[in-house]
mmCIF file of C-alpha atoms in Angstrom:
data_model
loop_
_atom_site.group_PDB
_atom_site.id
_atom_site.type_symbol
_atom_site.label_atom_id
_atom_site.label_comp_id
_atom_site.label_asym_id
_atom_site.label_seq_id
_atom_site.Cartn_x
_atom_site.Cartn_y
_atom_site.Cartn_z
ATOM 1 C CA UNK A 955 21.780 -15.958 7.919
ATOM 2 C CA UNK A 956 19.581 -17.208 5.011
ATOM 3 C CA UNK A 957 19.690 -15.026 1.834
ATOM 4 C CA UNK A 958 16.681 -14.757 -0.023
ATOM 5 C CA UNK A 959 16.652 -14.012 -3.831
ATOM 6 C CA UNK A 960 13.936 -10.633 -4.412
ATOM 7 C CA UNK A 961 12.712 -12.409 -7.536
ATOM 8 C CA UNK A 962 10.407 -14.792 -7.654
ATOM 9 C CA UNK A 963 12.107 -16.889 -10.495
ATOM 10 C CA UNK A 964 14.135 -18.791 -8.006
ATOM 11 C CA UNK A 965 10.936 -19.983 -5.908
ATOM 12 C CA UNK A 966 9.517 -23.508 -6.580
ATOM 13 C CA UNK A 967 6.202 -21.863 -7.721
ATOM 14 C CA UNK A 968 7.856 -20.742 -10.674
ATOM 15 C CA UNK A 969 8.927 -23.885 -11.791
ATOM 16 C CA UNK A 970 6.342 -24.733 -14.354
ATOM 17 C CA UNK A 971 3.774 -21.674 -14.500
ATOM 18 C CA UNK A 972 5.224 -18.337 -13.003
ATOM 19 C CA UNK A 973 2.057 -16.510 -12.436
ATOM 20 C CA UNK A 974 -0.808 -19.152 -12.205
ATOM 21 C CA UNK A 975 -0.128 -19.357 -8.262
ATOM 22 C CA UNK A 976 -0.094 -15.683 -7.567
ATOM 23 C CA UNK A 977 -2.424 -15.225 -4.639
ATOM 24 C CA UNK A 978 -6.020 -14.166 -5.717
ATOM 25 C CA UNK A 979 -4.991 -13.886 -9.383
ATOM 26 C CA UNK A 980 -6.581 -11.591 -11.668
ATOM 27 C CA UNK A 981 -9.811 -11.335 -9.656
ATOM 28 C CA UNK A 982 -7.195 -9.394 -6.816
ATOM 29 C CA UNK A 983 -5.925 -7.400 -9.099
ATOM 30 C CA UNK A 984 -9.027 -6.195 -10.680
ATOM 31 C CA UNK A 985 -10.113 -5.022 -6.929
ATOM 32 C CA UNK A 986 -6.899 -3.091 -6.510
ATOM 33 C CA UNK A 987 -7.715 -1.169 -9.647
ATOM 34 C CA UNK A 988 -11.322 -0.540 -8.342
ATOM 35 C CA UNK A 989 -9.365 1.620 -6.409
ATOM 36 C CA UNK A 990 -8.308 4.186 -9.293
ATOM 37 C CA UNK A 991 -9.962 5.790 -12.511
ATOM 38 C CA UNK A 992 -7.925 4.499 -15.516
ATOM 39 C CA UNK A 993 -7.844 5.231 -19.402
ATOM 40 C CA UNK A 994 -5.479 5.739 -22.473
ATOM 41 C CA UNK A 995 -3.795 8.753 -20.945
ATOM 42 C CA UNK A 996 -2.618 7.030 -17.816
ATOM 43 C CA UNK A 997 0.936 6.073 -17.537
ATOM 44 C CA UNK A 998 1.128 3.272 -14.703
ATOM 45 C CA UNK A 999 4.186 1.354 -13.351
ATOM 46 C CA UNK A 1000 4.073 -1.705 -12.480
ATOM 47 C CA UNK A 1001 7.019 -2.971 -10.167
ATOM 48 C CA UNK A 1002 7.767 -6.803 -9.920
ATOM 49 C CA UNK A 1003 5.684 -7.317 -12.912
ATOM 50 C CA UNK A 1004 6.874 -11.297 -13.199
ATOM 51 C CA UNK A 1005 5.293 -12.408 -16.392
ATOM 52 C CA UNK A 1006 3.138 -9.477 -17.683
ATOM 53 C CA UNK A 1007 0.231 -10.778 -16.639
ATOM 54 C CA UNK A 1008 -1.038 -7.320 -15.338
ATOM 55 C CA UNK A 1009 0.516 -5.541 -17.261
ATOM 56 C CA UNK A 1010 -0.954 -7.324 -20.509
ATOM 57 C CA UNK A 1011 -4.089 -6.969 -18.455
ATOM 58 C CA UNK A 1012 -3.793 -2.771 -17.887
ATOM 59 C CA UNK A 1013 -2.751 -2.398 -21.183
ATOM 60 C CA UNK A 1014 -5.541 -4.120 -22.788
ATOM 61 C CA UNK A 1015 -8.921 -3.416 -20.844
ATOM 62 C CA UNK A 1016 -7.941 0.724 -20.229
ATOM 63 C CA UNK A 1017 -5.308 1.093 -23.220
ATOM 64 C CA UNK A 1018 -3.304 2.707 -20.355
ATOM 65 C CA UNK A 1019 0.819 3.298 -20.941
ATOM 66 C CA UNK A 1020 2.125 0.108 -18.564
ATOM 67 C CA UNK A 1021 5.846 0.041 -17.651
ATOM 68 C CA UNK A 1022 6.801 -3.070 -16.605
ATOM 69 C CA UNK A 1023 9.942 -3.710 -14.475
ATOM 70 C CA UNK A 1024 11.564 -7.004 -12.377
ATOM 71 C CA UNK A 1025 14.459 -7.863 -11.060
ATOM 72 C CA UNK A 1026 14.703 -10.553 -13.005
ATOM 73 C CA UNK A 1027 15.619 -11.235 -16.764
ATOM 74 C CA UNK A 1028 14.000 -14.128 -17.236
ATOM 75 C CA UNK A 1029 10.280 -12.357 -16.384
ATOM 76 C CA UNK A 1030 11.309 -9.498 -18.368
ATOM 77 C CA UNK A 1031 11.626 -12.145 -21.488
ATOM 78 C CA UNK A 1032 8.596 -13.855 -20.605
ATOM 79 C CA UNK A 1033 6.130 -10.211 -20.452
ATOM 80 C CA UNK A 1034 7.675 -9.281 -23.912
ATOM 81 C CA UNK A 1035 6.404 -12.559 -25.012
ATOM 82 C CA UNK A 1036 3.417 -12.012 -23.678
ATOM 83 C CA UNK A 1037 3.072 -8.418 -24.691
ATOM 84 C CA UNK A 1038 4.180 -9.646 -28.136
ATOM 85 C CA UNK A 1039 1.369 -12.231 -28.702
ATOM 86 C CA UNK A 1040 -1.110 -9.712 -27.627
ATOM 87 C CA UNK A 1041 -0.193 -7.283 -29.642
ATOM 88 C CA UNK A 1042 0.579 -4.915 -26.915
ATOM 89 C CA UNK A 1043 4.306 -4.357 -27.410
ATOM 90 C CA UNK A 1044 3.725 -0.304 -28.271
ATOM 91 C CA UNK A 1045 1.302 0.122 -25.034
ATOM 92 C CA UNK A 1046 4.190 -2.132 -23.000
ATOM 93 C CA UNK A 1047 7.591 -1.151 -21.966
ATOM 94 C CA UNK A 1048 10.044 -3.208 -19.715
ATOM 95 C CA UNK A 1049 12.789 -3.444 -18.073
ATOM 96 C CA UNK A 1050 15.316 -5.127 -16.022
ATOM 97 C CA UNK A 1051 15.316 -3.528 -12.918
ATOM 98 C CA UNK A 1052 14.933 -3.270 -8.957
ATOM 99 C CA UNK A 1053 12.585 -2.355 -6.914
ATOM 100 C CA UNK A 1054 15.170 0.101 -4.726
ATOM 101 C CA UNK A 1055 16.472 1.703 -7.358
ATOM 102 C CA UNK A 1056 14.133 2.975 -10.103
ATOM 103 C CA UNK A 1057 15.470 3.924 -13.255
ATOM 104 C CA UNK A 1058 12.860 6.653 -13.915
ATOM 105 C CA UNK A 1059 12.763 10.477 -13.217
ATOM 106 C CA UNK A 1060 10.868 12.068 -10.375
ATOM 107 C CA UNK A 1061 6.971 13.126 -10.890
ATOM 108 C CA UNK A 1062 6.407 10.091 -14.432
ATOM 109 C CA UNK A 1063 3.377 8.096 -13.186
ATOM 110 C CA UNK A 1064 -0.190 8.217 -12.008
ATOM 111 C CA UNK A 1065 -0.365 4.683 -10.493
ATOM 112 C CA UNK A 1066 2.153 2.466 -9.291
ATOM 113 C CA UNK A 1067 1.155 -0.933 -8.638
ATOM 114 C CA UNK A 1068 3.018 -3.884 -6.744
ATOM 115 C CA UNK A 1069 1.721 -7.201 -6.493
ATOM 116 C CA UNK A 1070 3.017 -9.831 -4.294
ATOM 117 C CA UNK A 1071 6.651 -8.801 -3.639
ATOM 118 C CA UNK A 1072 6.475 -5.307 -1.277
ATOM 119 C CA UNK A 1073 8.883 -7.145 1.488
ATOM 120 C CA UNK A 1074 10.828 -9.053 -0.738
ATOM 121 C CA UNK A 1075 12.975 -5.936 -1.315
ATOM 122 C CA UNK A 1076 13.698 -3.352 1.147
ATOM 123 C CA UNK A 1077 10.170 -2.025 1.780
ATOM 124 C CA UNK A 1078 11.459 1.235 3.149
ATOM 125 C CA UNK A 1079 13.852 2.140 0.154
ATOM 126 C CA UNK A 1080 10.758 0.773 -2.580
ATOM 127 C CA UNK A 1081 7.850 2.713 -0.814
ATOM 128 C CA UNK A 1082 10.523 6.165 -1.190
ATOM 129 C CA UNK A 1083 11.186 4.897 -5.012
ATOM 130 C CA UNK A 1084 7.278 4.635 -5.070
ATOM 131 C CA UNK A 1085 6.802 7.891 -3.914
ATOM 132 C CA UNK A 1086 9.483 9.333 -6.023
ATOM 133 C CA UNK A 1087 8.593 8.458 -9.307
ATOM 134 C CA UNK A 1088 4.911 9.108 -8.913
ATOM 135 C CA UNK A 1089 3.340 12.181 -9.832
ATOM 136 C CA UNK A 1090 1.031 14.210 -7.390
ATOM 137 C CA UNK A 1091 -2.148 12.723 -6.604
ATOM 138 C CA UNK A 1092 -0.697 9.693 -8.134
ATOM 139 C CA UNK A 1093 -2.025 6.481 -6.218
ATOM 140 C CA UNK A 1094 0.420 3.201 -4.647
ATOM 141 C CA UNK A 1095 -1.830 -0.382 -4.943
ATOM 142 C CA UNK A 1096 -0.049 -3.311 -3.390
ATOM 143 C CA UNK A 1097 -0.960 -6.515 -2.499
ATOM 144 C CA UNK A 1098 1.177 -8.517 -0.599
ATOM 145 C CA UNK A 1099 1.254 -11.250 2.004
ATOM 146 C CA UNK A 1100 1.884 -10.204 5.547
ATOM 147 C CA UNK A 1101 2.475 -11.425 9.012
ATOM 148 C CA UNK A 1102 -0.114 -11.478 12.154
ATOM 149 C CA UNK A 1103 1.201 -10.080 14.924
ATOM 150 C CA UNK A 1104 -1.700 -11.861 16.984
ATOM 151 C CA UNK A 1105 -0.118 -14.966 16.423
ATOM 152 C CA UNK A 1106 2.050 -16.993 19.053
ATOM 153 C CA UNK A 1107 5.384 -16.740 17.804
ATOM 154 C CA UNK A 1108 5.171 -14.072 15.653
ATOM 155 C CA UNK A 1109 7.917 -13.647 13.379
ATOM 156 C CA UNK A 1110 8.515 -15.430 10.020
ATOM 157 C CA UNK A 1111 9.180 -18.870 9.345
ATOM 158 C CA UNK A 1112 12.678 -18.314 7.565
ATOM 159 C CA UNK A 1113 12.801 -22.035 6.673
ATOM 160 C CA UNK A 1114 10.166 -21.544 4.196
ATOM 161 C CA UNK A 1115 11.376 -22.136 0.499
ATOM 162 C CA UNK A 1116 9.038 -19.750 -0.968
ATOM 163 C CA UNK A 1117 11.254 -16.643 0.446
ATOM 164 C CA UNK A 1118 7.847 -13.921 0.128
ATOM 165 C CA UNK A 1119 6.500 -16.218 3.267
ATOM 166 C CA UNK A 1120 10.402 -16.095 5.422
ATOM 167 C CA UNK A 1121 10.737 -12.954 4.684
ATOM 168 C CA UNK A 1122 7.135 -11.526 5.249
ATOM 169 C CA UNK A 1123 6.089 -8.529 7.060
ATOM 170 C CA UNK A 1124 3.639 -7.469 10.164
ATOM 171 C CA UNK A 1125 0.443 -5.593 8.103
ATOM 172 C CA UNK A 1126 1.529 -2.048 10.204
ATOM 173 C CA UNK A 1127 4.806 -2.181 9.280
ATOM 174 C CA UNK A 1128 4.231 -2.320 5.538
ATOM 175 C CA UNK A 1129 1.791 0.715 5.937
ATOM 176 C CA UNK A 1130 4.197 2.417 7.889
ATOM 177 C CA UNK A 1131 7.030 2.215 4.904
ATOM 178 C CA UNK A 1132 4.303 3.809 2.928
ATOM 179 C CA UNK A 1133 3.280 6.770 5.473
ATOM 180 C CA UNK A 1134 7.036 7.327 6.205
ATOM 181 C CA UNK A 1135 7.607 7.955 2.577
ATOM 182 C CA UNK A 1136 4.797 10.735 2.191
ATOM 183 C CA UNK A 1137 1.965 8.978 1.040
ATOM 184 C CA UNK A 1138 -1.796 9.434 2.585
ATOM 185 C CA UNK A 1139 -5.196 7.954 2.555
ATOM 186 C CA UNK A 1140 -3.718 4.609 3.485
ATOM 187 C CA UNK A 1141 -6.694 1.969 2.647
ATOM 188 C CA UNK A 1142 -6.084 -1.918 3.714
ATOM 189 C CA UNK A 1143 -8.632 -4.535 2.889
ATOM 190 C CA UNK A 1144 -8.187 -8.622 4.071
ATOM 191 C CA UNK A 1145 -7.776 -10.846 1.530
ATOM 192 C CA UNK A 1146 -6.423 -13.581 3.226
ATOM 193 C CA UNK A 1147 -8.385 -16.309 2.125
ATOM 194 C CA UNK A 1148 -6.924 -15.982 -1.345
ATOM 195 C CA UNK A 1149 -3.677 -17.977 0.685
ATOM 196 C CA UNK A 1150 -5.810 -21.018 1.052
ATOM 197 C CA UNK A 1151 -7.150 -20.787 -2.360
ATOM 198 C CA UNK A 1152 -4.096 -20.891 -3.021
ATOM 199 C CA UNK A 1153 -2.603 -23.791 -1.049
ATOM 200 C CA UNK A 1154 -5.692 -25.840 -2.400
ATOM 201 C CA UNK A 1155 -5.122 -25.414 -6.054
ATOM 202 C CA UNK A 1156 -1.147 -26.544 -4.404
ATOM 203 C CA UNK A 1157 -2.492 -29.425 -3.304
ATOM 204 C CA UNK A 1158 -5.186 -30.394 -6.093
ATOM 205 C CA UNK A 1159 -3.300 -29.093 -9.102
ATOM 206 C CA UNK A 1160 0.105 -29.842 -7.884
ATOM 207 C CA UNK A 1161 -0.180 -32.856 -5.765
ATOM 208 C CA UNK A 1162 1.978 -30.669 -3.253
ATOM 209 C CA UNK A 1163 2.148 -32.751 -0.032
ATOM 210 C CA UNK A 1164 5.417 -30.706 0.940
ATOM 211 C CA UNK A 1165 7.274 -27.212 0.251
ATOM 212 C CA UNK A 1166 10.332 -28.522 -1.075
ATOM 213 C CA UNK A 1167 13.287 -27.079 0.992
ATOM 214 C CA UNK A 1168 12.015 -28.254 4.190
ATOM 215 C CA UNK A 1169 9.975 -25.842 7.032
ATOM 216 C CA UNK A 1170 8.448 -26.589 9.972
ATOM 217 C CA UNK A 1171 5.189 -25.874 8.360
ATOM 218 C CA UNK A 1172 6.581 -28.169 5.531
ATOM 219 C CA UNK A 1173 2.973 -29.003 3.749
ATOM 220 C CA UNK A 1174 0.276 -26.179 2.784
ATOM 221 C CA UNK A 1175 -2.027 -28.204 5.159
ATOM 222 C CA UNK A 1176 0.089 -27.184 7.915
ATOM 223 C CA UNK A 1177 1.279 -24.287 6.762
ATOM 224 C CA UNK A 1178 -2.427 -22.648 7.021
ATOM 225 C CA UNK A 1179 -2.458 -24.748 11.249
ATOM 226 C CA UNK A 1180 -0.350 -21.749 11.940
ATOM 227 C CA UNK A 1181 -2.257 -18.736 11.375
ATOM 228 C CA UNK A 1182 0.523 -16.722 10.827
ATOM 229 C CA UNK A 1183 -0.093 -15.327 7.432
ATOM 230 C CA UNK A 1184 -2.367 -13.004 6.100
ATOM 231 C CA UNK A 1185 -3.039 -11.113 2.719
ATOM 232 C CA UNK A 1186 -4.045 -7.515 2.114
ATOM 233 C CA UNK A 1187 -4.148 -5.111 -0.411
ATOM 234 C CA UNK A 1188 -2.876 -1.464 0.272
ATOM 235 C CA UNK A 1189 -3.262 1.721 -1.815
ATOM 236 C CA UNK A 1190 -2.528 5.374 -0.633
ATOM 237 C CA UNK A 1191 -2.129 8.671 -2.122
ATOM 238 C CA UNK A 1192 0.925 11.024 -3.005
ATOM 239 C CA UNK A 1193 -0.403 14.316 -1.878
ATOM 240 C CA UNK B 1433 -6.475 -46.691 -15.860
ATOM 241 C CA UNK B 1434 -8.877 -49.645 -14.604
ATOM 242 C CA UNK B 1435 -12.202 -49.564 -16.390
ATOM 243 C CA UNK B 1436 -14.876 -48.497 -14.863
ATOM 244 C CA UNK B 1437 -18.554 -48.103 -15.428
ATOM 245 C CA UNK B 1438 -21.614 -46.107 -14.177
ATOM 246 C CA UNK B 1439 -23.840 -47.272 -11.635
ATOM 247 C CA UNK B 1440 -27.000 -45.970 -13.230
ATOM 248 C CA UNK B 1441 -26.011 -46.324 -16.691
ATOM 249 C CA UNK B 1442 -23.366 -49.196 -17.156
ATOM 250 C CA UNK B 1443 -21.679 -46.324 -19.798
ATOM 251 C CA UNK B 1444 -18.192 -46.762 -19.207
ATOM 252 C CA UNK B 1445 -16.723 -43.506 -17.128
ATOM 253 C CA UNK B 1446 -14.821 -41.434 -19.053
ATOM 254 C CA UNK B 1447 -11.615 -39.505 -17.264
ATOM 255 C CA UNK B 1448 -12.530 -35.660 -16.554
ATOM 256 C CA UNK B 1449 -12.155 -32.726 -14.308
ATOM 257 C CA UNK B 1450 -14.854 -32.571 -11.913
ATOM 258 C CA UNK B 1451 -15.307 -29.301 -10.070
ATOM 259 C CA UNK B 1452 -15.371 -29.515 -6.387
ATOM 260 C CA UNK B 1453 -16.645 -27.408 -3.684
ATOM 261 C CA UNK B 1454 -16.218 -27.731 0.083
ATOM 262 C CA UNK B 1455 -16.654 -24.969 2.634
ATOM 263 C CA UNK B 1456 -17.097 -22.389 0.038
ATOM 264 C CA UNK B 1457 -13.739 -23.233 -1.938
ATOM 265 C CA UNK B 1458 -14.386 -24.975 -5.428
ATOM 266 C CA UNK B 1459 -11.605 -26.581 -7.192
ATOM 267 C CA UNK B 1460 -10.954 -29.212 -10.312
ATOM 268 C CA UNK B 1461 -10.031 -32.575 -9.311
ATOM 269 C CA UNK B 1462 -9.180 -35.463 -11.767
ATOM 270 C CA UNK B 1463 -12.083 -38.123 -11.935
ATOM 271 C CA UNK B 1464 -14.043 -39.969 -13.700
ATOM 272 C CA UNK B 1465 -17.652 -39.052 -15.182
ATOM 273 C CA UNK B 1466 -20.450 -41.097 -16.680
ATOM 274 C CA UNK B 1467 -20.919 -39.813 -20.963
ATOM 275 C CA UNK B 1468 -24.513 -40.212 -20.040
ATOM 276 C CA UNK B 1469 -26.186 -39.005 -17.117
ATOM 277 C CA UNK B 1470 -23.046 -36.908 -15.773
ATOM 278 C CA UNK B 1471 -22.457 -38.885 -12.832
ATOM 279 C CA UNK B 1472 -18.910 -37.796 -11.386
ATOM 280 C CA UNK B 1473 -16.483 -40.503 -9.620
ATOM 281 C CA UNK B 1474 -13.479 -39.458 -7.654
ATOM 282 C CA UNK B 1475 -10.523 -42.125 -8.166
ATOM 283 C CA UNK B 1476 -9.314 -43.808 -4.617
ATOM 284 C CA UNK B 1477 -5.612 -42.351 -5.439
ATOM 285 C CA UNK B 1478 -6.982 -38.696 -6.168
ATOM 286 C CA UNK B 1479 -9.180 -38.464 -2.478
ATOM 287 C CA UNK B 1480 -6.019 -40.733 -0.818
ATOM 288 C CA UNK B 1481 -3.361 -38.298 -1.835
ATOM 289 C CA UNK B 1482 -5.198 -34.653 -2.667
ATOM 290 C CA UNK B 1483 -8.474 -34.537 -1.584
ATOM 291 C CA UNK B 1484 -7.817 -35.962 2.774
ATOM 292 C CA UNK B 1485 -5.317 -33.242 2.601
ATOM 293 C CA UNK B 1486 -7.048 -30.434 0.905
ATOM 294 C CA UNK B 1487 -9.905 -31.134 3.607
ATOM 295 C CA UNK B 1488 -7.507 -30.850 6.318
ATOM 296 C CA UNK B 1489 -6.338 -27.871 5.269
ATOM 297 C CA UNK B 1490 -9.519 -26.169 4.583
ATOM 298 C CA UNK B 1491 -11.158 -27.170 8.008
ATOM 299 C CA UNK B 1492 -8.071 -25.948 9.522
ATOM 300 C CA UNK B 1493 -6.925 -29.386 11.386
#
């Protein structure tokens, strides 16, 4: 069986710029907090934060408390610098952490957000953490690639290199993590095209004629003749 | 790079970003513009090995 790392340091994407390819960017993550009244007095998590790039972004449009967390070290290095040059470093906290197993006491946040990594961890055990560490009335925003269950064939292409797509998710079973775990007002919106925008700047900025690794949908050309991948954003409600 | 120079003009093309759009997706692409009148040029290499696949993927073939 393949393992897949649940950091995104290890994927090929990361190589050069970790956060430039993140699927719809700061424009996504600017619709997810449409979804949720922020200012100085909100304390927000934000799980899988890679290289601060929300964070730095939370932190410095609401002058909202952002904890930053990630699995992996080298992230966590790369927000503080980014924190640092921004002069956010008292609005920013981090830490080295997973997903499954925050280190933060019950009821501590108003808004939890997740971008781009829901299934790379155990979505069950992160949407309970979620729900956990959230206060009441406290709101979940994800966005996160997922896969159609419309689709010939439907189950992941665990050959892919980039381990969010092997590992990826049908839409209803990420919501139902989140129901399961107490939360309410479950919203989705499609944001799938932000995949090809993706695989374009892949192919334009990158040259990339293949996903290194090797995959039956080996190039993004042919990675987007399957159909099988979508992308959403998700927010719900602790009650 | 090979010299080149503007149709219109005869101002020798200068390398730059052009923005591109095709079926509502706009991207940058390396090319070759004219100082003068603005006149973009993609390079053969650029459409051989990025743009022919970018199409393909954006018309879904």
């Amino acid at each position: 069986m393949t393992q897949y790392t649940t950091s995104c340091d290890s994927c090929f994407l990361a190589s050069d710029s970790p956060c430039s390819f993140r699927p719809g960017g700061l424009e996504l993550t600017k619709r997810l907090l449409q979804a949720v009244d922020l200012d100085e007095t909100s304390r927000v998590l934000d799980i899988a934060c890679g290289c601060g790039t929300t964070a730095v972004f939370i932190a410095e449009q609401y002058r909202s408390s952002v904890v930053g967390i990630d699995i992996s070290p080298t992230m966590i290095h790369s927000s503080k610098n980014n924190a640092e040059a921004k002069g956010l470093s008292r609005k920013i906290s981090l830490v080295t952490g997973s997903a499954e197993h925050l280190p933060f006491p019950g009821d501590t946040f108003d808004i939890v957000i997740n971008e781009c990594s829901f299934t790379l961890a155990d979505s069950r055990r992160t949407a309970g953490e979620m729900a956990r560490v959230l206060k009441h009335g406290g709101k979940v925003l994800i966005s996160n690639v997922f896969l159609r269950e419309d689709t010939s064939g439907g189950e992941s292409d665990t050959s892919f290199s980039i381990s969010c797509l092997a590992i990826a998710k049908p839409l209803a079973e990420q919501v139902s993590c989140l129901t399961e775990s107490g939360f309410r007002d479950i919203y989705t919106e499609d944001h799938s095209r932000v995949l090809k925008e993706m695989a374009l700047r892949l192919i334009m900025q990158k040259g990339l004629k293949k996903f290194p690794g090797g995959s039956r949908a080996a190039s993004p050309a042919q990675f987007f003749k399957t159909r099988k991948y979508g992308y959403s954003i998700i927010t719900g409600t602790k009650p | 790079m090979e010299k080149w120079h503007c149709f219109k003009c005869q101002e020798e093309m200068k390398e730059a970003d052009i923005l591109m759009s095709y079926l509502e997706f706009s991207n940058m692409a390396e090319g070759l513009q004219c100082p003068k009148c603005g006149a973009a040029y993609l390079t053969e290499k650029t459409v051989i090995e990025k743009v022919l696949e970018a199409e393909e993927m954006l018309e879904n073939k």
